[in-house]
Coordinates of C-alpha atoms in Angstrom, one line a residue:
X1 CA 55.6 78.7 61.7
X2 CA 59.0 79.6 61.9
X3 CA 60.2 82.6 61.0
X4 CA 64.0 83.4 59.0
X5 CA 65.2 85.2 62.3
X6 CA 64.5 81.5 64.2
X7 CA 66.1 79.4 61.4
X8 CA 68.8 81.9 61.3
X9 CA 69.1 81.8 65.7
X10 CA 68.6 77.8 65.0
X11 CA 71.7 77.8 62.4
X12 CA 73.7 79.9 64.7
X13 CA 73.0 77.6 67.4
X14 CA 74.7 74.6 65.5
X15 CA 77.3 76.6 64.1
X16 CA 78.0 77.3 67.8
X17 CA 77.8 73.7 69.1
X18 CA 80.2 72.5 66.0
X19 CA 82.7 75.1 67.3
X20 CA 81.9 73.9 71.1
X21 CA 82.7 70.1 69.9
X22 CA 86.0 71.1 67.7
X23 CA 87.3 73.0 71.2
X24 CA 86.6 70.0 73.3
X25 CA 88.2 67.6 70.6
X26 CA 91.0 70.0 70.3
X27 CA 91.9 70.3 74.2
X28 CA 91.4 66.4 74.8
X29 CA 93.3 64.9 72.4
X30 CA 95.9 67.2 73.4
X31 CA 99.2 64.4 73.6
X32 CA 96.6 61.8 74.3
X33 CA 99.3 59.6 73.8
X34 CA 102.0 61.4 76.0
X35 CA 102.1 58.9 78.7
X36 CA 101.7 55.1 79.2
X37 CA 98.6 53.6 80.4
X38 CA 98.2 53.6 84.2
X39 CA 97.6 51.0 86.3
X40 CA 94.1 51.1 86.0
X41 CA 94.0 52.0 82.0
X42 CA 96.6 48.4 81.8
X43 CA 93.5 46.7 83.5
X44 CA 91.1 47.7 80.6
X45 CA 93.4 46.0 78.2
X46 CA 94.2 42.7 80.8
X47 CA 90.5 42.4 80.5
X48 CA 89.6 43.3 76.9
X49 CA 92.6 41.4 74.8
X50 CA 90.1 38.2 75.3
X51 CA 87.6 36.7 73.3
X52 CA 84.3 38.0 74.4
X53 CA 82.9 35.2 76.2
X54 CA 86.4 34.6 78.0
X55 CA 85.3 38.4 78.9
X56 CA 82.7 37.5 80.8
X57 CA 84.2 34.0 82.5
X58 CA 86.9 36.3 83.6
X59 CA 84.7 39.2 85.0
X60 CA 82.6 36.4 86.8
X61 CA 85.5 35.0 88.8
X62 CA 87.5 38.4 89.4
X63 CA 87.0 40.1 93.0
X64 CA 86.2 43.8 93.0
X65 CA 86.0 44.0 89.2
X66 CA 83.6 46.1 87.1
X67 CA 80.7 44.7 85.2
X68 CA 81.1 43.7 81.4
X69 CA 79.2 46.2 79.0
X70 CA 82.4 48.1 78.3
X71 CA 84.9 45.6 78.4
X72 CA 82.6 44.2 75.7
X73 CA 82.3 47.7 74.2
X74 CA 86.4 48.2 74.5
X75 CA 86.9 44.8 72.9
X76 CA 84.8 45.4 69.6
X77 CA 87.0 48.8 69.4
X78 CA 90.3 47.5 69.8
X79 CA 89.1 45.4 67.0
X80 CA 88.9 48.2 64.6
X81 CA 91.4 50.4 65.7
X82 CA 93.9 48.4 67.4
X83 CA 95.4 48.7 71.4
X84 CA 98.0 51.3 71.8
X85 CA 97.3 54.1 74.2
X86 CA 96.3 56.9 71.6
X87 CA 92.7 54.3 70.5
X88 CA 92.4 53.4 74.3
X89 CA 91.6 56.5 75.1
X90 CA 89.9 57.7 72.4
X91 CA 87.3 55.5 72.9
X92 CA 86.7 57.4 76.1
X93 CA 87.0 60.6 74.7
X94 CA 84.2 60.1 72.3
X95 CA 82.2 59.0 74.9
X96 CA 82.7 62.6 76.9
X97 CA 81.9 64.1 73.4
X98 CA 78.5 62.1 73.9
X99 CA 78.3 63.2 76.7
X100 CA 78.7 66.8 76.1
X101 CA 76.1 66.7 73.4
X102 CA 73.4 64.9 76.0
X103 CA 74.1 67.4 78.2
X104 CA 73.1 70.0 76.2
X105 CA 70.2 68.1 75.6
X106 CA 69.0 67.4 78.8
X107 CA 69.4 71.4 79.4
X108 CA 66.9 71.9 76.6
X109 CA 64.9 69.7 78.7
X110 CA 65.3 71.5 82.1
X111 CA 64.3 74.3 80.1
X112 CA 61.3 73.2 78.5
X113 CA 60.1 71.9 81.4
X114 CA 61.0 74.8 84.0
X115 CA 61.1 77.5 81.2
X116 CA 57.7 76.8 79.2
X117 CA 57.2 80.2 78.4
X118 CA 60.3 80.7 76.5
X119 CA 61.0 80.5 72.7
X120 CA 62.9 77.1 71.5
X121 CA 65.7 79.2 70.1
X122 CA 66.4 80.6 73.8
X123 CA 66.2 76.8 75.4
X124 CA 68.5 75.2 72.8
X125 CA 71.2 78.0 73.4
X126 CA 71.0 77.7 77.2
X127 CA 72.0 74.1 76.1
X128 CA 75.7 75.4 75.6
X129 CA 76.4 76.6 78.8
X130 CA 76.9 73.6 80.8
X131 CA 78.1 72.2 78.0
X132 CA 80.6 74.8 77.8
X133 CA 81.6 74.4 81.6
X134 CA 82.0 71.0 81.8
X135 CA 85.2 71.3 78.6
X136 CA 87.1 72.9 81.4
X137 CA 85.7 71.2 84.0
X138 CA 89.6 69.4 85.2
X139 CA 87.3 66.5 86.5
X140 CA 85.4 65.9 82.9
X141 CA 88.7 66.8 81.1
X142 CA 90.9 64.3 82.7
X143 CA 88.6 61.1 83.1
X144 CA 87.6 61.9 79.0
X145 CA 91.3 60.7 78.2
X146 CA 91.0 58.0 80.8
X147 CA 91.0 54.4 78.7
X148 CA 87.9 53.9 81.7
X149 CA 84.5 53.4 81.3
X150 CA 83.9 56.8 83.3
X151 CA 82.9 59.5 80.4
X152 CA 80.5 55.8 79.5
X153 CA 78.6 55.7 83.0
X154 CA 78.3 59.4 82.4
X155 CA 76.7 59.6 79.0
X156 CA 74.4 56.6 80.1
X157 CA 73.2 58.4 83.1
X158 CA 72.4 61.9 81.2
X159 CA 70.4 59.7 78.9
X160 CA 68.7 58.3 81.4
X161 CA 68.1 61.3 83.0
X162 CA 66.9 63.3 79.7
X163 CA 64.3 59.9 79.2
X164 CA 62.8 60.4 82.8
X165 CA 62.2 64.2 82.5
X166 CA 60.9 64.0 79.3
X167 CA 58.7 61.1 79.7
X168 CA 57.9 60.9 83.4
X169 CA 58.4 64.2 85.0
X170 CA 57.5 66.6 82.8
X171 CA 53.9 64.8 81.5
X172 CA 51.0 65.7 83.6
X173 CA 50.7 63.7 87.2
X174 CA 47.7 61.5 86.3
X175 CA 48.8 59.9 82.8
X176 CA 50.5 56.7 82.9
X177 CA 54.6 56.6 80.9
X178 CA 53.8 55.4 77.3
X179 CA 55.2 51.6 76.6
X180 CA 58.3 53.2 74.3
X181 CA 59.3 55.4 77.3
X182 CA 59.1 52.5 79.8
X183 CA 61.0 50.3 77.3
X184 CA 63.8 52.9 76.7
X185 CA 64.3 53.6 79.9
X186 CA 64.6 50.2 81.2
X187 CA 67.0 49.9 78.5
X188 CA 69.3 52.6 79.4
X189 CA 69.4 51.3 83.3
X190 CA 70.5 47.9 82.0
X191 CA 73.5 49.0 80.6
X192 CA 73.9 51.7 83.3
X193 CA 73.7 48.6 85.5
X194 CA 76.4 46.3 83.5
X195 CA 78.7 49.3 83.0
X196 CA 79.2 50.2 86.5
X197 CA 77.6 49.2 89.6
X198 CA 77.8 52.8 91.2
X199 CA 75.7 53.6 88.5
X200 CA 72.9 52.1 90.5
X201 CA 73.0 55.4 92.8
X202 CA 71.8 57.9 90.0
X203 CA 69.1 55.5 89.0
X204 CA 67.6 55.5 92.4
X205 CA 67.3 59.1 92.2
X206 CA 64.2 58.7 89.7
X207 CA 62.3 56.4 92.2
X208 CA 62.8 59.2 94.8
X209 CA 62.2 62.0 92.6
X210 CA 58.8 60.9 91.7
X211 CA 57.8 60.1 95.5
X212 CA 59.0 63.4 96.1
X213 CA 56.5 65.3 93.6
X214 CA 53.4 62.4 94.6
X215 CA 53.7 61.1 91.0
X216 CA 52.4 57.7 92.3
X217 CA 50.8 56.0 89.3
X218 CA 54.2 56.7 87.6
X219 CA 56.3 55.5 90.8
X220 CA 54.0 52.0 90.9
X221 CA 55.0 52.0 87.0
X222 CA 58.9 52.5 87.6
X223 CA 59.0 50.2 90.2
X224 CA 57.1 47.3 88.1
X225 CA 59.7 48.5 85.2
X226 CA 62.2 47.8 87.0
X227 CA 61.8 44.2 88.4
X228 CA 63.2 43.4 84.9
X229 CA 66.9 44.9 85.7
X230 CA 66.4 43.7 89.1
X231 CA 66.6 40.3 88.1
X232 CA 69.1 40.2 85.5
X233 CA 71.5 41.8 88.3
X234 CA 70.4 39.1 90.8
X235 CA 71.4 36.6 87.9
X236 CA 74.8 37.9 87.2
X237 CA 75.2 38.0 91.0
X238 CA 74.5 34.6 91.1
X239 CA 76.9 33.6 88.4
X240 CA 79.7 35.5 89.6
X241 CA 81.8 34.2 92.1
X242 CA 83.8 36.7 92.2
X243 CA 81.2 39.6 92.9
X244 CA 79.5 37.6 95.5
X245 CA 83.1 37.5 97.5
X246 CA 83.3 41.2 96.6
X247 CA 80.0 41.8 98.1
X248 CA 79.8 39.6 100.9
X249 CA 78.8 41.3 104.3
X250 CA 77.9 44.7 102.3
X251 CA 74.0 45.0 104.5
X252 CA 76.2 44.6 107.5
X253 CA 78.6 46.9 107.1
X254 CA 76.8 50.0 105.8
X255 CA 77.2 52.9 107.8
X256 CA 74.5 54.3 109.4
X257 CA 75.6 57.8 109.7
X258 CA 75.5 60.4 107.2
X259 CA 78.0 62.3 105.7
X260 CA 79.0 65.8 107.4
X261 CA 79.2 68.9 105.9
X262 CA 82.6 68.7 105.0
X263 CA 82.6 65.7 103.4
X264 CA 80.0 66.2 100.8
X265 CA 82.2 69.2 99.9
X266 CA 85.5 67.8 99.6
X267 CA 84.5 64.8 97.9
X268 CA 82.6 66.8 95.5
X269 CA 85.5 69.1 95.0
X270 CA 87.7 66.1 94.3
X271 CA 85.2 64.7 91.8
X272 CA 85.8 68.6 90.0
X273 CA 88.9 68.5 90.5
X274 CA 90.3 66.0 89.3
X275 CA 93.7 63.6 91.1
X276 CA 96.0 66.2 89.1
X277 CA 94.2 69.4 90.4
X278 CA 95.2 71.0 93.6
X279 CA 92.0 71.0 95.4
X280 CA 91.2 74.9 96.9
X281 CA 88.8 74.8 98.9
X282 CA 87.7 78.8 98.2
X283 CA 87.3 77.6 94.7
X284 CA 84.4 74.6 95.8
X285 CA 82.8 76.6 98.4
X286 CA 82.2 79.4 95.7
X287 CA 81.2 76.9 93.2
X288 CA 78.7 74.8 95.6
X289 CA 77.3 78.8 96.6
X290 CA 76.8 79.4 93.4
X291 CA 75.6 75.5 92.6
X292 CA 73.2 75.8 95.3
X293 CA 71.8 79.3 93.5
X294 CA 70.9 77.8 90.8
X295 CA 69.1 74.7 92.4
X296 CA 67.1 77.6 94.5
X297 CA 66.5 79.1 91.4
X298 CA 65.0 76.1 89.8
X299 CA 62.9 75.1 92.3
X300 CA 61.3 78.4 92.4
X301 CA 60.5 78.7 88.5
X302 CA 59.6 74.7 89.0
X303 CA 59.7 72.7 92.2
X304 CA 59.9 69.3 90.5
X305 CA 63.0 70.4 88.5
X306 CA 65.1 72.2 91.9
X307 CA 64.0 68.8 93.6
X308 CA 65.2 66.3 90.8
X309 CA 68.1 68.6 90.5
X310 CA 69.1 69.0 93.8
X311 CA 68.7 65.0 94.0
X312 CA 70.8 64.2 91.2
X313 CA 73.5 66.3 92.2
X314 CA 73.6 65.0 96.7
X315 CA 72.0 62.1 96.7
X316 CA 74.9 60.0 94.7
X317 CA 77.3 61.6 96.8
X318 CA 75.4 61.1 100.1
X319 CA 74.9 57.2 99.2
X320 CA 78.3 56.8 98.6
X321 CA 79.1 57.5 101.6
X322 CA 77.2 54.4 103.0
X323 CA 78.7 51.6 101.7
X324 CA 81.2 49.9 103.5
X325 CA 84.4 51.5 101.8
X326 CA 85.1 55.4 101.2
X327 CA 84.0 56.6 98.0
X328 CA 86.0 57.2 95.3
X329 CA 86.0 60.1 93.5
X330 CA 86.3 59.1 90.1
X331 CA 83.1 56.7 90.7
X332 CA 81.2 59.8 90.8
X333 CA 82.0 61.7 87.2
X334 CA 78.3 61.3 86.4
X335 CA 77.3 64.2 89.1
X336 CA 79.5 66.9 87.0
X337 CA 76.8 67.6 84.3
X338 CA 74.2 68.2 87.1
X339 CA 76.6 70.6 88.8
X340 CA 77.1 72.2 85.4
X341 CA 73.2 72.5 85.1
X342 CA 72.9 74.3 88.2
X343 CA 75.6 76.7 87.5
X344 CA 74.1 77.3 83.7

C-alpha cells in the first residue's frame, strides 16, 4: 500500500517530468522556423504533397529513397496543419518529445530489471536522467527540428526496445513471450522496418541479445515472429524497382573487415554531435569512458542488462560499417538514448 510520502515522491516525479517536457519544447522550437528547409527537409515535402497511393508508386520507383510509413505519416499532417517549415518540423519535434518520454520509460525498465530491490519511486526518477541528457544532447537537439523521419526511427526503436525487456528479457528463461507481447512487438518492427531501413540494425540486436543470455525458447519464438516482417520486406522489395537497383550487389560488396577503434569513436561522436557541432575529440573520449562505466556497471548489477546495453549501443554502429557505403551519421540517432542510459 502506498504510503502519502510515495504519492507525494510520485507527484513530484510528474511535476518534474512536466517541467523536463516544457524545457525541451521550449529550447526546440526555438526559431523553428528561422531557416528554409534544406535539401533533405525539401525532399520530405517533394514526396509527401501526393496523394497517398501516388506516395507509394513514387517510393517504389525512386533509387536510394526511404520506405513509406512517414511519408504517409507526414502526409496526413500536412493535412491538418498545412506545409510551411514551422509544421514540417514540428512534426519531428513531437516525435523527439515521444521519444524523450519512452526513454524515460525504458530506464524504469533497466531499473526494474537490474535494480529489483529498489522502491518504484527511486526507478521512475532515475527515468529523468537520460532523459534530461539527451535535451542537450546537440545530436537529439538538432535532428528533433529536422522535417526527417529521424526523432521517428528513434521513438520506434525505444519502443521496441522497452517491449523486449519487459516481455522477453526480463521474464524468467524457461517461459515462453505471451501472444500480446509477440504481437506488439512484431508490430513495432514493422513500422521500424517501413520507416527506415537502418532500422533493421537495432532490431537485430534482440535476436543476438537473447543468444547471448541462452534464452533459446524465446530466440526460436522471435525468430518464428519474425518470418512475418520478413516477408512483407521481401514483398515491398519485390515491388520496388527502384529499391532493387538501390540494393543491387549489396552481399557482394560488404566489407569484411571491422571497424577500428577510431572509427567507432568518431562516428559515434558525430552522431552526438551533431553536422553543426565542432566535434572534440576530448569531449567523446570522456563521454565513451564514462559510457563504458556505466555499461560495466550494469552488467555487474545484471549481466543481461550490461550485454543488451552494450549491444544496443556498438552493434548498430559496428554493422554500419559493413555495408557497402560509409555510414551516415544521422542514420544512427536511435543509439543516443542507449548512450544516455549508460551515462544515467
Amino acid at each position: 500500500m502506498k504510503t502519502t510520502k510515495d504519492r507525494r515522491c510520485e507527484l513530484l516525479v510528474l511535476l518534474a517530468w512536466g517541467l523536463l517536457l516544457m524545457l525541451a519544447w521550449a529550447v526546440w522550437l526555438h526559431r523553428l522556423d528561422a531557416s528554409d528547409l534544406t535539401f533533405d527537409e525539401a525532399a520530405t515535402y517533394y514526396v509527401a504533397y501526393r496523394p497517398l497511393l501516388d506516395i507509394l508508386r513514387y517510393l517504389q520507383g525512386a533509387v536510394r529513397e526511404h520506405p513509406p510509413v512517414y511519408y504517409l505519416l507526414i502526409r496526413g499532417w500536412m493535412t491538418l496543419t498545412g506545409s510551411s517549415e514551422f509544421s514540417l518540423r514540428l512534426f519531428s519535434l513531437g516525435a523527439g518529445l515521444i521519444a524523450l518520454t519512452l526513454t524515460g520509460w525504458l530506464a524504469r525498465l533497466a531499473a526494474a530489471f537490474t535494480l529489483s530491490h529498489t522502491s518504484p519511486t527511486i526507478r521512475a526518477t532515475l527515468g529523468l536522467v537520460p532523459a534530461a541528457l539527451l535535451v542537450f544532447t546537440p545530436g537529439m537537439a538538432y535532428y528533433a527540428r529536422d522535417a526527417r523521419m529521424y526523432t521517428l526511427g528513434a521513438a520506434w526503436t525505444l519502443l521496441s526496445a522497452g517491449l523486449f525487456l519487459r516481455d522477453w528479457l526480463a521474464p524468467p528463461s524457461r517461459t515462453w513471450p505471451r501472444r500480446n507481447a509477440v504481437a506488439s512487438l512484431v508490430t513495432v518492427h514493422g513500422l521500424m522496418l517501413f520507416t527506415h531501413y537502418y532500422l533493421l540494425l537495432p532490431i537485430l540486436v534482440q535476436p543476438l541479445t537473447l543468444l547471448l543470455a541462452r534464452r533459446f525458447r524465446s530466440l526460436l519464438n522471435w525468430c518464428a515472429a519474425h518470418l512475418l516482417p520478413a516477408f512483407a520486406g521481401l514483398a515491398w522489395l519485390w515491388l520496388s524497382p527502384g529499391l532493387q537497383l538501390t540494393t543491387a550487389g549489396l552481399g557482394a560488396n560488404l566489407a569484411l573487415n571491422l571497424p577500428t577503434g577510431f572509427q567507432l569513436v568518431h562516428l559515434l561522436g558525430k552522431i552526438i554531435c551533431s553536422p553543426v557541432v565542432q566535434l572534440q575529440f576530448n569531449l567523446v573520449y570522456l563521454l565513451l569512458t564514462l559510457i563504458s562505466s556505466g555499461i560495466l556497471l550494469a552488467a555487474w548489477r545484471k549481466w543481461e542488462t550490461g550485454a543488451w546495453l552494450a549491444l544496443s549501443l556498438t552493434a548498430p554502429l559496428i554493422l554500419a560499417y559493413l555495408l557497402p557505403q560509409s555510414p551516415t551519421p544521422r542514420y544512427l540517432i536511435f543509439t543516443l538514448p542507449f548512450a544516455a542510459l549508460a551515462l544515467a
